[in-house]
XYZ file of C-alpha atoms in Angstrom:
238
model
C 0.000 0.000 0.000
C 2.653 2.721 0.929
C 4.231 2.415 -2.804
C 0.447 2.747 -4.582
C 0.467 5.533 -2.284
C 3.766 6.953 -3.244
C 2.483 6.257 -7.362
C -1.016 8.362 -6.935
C 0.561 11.114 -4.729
C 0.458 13.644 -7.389
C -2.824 12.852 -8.647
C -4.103 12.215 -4.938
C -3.017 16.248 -4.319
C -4.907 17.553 -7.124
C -8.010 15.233 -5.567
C -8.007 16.815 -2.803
C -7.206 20.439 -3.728
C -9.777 20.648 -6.279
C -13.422 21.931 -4.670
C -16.279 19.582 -5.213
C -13.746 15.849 -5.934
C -14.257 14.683 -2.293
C -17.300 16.172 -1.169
C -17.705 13.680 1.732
C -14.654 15.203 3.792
C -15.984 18.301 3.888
C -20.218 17.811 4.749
C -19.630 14.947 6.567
C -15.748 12.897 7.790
C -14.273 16.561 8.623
C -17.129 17.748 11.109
C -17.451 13.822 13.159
C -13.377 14.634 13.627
C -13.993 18.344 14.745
C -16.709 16.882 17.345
C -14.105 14.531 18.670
C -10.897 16.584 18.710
C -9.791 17.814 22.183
C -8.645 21.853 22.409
C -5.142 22.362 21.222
C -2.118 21.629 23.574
C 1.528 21.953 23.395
C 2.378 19.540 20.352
C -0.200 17.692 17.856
C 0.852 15.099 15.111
C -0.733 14.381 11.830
C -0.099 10.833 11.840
C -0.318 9.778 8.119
C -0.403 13.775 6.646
C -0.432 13.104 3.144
C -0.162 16.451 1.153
C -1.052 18.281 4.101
C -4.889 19.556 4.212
C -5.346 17.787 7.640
C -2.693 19.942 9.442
C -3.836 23.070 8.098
C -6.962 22.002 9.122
C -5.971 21.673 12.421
C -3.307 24.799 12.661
C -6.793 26.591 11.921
C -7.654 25.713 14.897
C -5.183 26.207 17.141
C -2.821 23.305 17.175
C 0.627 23.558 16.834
C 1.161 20.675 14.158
C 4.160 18.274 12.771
C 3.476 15.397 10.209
C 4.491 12.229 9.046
C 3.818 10.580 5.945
C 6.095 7.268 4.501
C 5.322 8.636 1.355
C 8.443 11.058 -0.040
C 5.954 12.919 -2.420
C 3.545 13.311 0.393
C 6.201 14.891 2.449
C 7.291 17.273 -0.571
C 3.706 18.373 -1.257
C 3.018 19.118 2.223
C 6.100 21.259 3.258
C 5.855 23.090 -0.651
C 2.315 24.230 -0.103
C 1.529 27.936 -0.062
C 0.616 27.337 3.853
C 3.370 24.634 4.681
C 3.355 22.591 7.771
C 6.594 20.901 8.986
C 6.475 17.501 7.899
C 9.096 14.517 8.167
C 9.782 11.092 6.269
C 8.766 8.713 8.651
C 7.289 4.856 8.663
C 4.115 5.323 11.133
C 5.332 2.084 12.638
C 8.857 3.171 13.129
C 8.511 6.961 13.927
C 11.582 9.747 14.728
C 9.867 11.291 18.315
C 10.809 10.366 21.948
C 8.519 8.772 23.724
C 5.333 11.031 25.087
C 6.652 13.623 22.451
C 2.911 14.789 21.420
C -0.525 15.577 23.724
C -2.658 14.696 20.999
C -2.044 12.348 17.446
C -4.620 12.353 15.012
C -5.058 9.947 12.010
C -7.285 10.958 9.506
C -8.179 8.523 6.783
C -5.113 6.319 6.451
C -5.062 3.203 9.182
C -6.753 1.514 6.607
C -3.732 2.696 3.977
C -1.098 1.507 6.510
C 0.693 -1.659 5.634
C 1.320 -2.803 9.547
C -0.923 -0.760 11.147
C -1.508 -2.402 14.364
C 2.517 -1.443 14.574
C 1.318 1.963 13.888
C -1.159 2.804 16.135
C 1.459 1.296 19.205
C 3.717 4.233 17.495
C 1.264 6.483 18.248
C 0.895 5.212 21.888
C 4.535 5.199 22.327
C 4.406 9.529 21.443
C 2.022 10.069 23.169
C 2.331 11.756 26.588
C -0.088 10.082 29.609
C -3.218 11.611 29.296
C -2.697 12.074 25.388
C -5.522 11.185 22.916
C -5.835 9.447 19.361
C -8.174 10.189 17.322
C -8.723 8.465 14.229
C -11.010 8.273 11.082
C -11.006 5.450 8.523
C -14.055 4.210 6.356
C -16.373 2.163 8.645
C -15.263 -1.577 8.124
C -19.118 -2.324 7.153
C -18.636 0.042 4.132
C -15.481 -1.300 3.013
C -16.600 -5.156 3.239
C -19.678 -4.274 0.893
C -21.246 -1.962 -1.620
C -24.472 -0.648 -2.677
C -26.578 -2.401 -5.297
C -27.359 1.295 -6.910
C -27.282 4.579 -6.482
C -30.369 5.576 -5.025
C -31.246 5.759 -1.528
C -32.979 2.790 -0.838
C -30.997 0.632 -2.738
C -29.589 -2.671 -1.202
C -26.479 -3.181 0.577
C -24.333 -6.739 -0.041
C -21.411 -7.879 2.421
C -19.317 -9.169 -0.608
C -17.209 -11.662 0.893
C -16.666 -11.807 4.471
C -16.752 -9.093 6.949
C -14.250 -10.570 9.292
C -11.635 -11.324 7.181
C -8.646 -8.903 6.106
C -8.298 -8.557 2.499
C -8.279 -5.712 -0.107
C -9.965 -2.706 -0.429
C -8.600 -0.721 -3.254
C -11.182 1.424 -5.314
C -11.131 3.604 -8.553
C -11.482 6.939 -7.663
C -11.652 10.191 -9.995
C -8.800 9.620 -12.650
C -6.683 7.721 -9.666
C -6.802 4.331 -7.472
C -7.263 3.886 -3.185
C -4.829 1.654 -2.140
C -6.363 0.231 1.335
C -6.738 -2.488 2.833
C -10.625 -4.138 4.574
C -10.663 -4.976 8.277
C -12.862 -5.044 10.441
C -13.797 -3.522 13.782
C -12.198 -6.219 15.864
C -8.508 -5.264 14.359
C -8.619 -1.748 15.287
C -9.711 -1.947 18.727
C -6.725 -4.897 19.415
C -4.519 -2.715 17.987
C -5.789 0.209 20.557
C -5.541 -2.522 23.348
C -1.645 -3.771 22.329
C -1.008 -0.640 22.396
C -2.254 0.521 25.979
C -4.974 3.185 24.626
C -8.716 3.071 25.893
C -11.149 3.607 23.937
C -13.333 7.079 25.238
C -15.733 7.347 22.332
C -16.908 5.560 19.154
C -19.314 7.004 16.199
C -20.577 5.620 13.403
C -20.932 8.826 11.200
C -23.655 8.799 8.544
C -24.781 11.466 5.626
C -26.231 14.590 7.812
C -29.946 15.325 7.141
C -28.927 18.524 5.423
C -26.748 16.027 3.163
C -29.166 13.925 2.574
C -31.837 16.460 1.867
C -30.049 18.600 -1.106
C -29.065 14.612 -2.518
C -31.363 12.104 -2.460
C -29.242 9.180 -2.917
C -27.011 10.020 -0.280
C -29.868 8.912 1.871
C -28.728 4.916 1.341
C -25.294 6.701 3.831
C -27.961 7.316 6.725
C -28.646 3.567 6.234
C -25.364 2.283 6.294
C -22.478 4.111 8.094
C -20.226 5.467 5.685
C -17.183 6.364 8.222
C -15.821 5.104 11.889
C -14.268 7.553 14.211
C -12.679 6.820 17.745
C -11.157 8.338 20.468
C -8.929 7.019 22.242
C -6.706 8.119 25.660
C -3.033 7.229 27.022
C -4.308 6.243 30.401
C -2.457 8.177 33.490
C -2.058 12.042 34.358
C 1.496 13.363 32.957
């Protein structure tokens, strides 16, 4: 996954940069994060930063942000925008910070893109201080192990496959192909538990009302939940 990563990095850039491709993010994955993130503290990472929109999302808001991507283009695209963030070359599961280095790590859309992420999300536990949080996005495992039989919003949803079982979850996007990999609930919150992080909050986010409402179809997404967030906390008080 991290070299089909590194091969759409370009394209995956001018996704996300161009208003309207990935209309999702911004009506419905972007607010369940907001709702989730603690206030800014002394150090945040953008676990997984891609080309970048993530940690300017979240200097908006306050945080003081670094990132780390494994992807070299990534890194480049993030630290030549017009509003650059300091990011670093880094393997999620092998990453450059002492221990308890960050209060909060976020990871937004790309367990599910991470080759060993149970290794991963212990890297995360590892920088974070006691008392630090995770939060994390990925597409809810449900989604990913099925698809809609149409377009509309009543149409049927079929588990292709098997729900419990790891496999393959690339998809053809707009001119460009998600490299991911299906699993399901079960191998997240093991990973959480390896790593020594409770879980303090779980949603299943579906399409808002307002969403819904102005398109139809997007009302099968209020059936089925089309993203899984989670918070999690480094238990003890630094």
């Amino acid at each position: 996954m991290r070299d089909g990563w590194e091969a759409e990095a370009g394209k995956w850039a001018e996704f996300t940069r161009t208003p309207g491709h990935y209309s999702s993010h911004d009506s419905i994955d972007l607010p369940a994060l907001r709702d989730l993130l603690p206030e800014p503290g002394n150090r945040t990472l953008d676990l997984g930063c891609g080309e970048g929109r993530l940690s300017r999302f979240l200097r908006s808001l306050g945080h003081r942000v670094a990132g780390a991507d494994a992807s070299p283009t990534m890194v480049r695209l993030a630290v030549g925008h017009e509003n650059p963030e300091p990011a670093v070359l880094a393997d999620a599961a092998a990453l450059p910070f002492r221990d308890a280095a960050f209060d909060l790590v976020v990871a937004y859309m790309c367990l599910h893109d991470m080759d060993r992420m149970p290794q991963a999300v212990a890297g995360a536990g590892r920088v974070l201080e006691r008392g630090g949080r995770l939060c994390a996005s990925i597409p809810h495992p449900v989604n990913s192990a099925g698809s809609f039989q149409g377009r509309d919003g009543d149409a049927p949803f079929l588990i292709e496959g098997s729900y419990l079982d790891t496999g393959p979850a690339d998809w053809g996007g707009i001119q460009m192909t998600f490299h991911s990999e299906h699993r399901p609930v079960e191998a997240y919150s093991r990973a959480l538990e390896t790593a020594g992080l409770l879980i303090e909050a779980i949603r299943e986010t579906r399409a808002p009302d307002a969403v819904a409402a102005a398109s139809p179809g997007k009302r099968r997404w209020q059936r089925i939940p089309l993203f899984l967030h989670l918070r999690a906390v480094k238990p003890g008080v630094q």
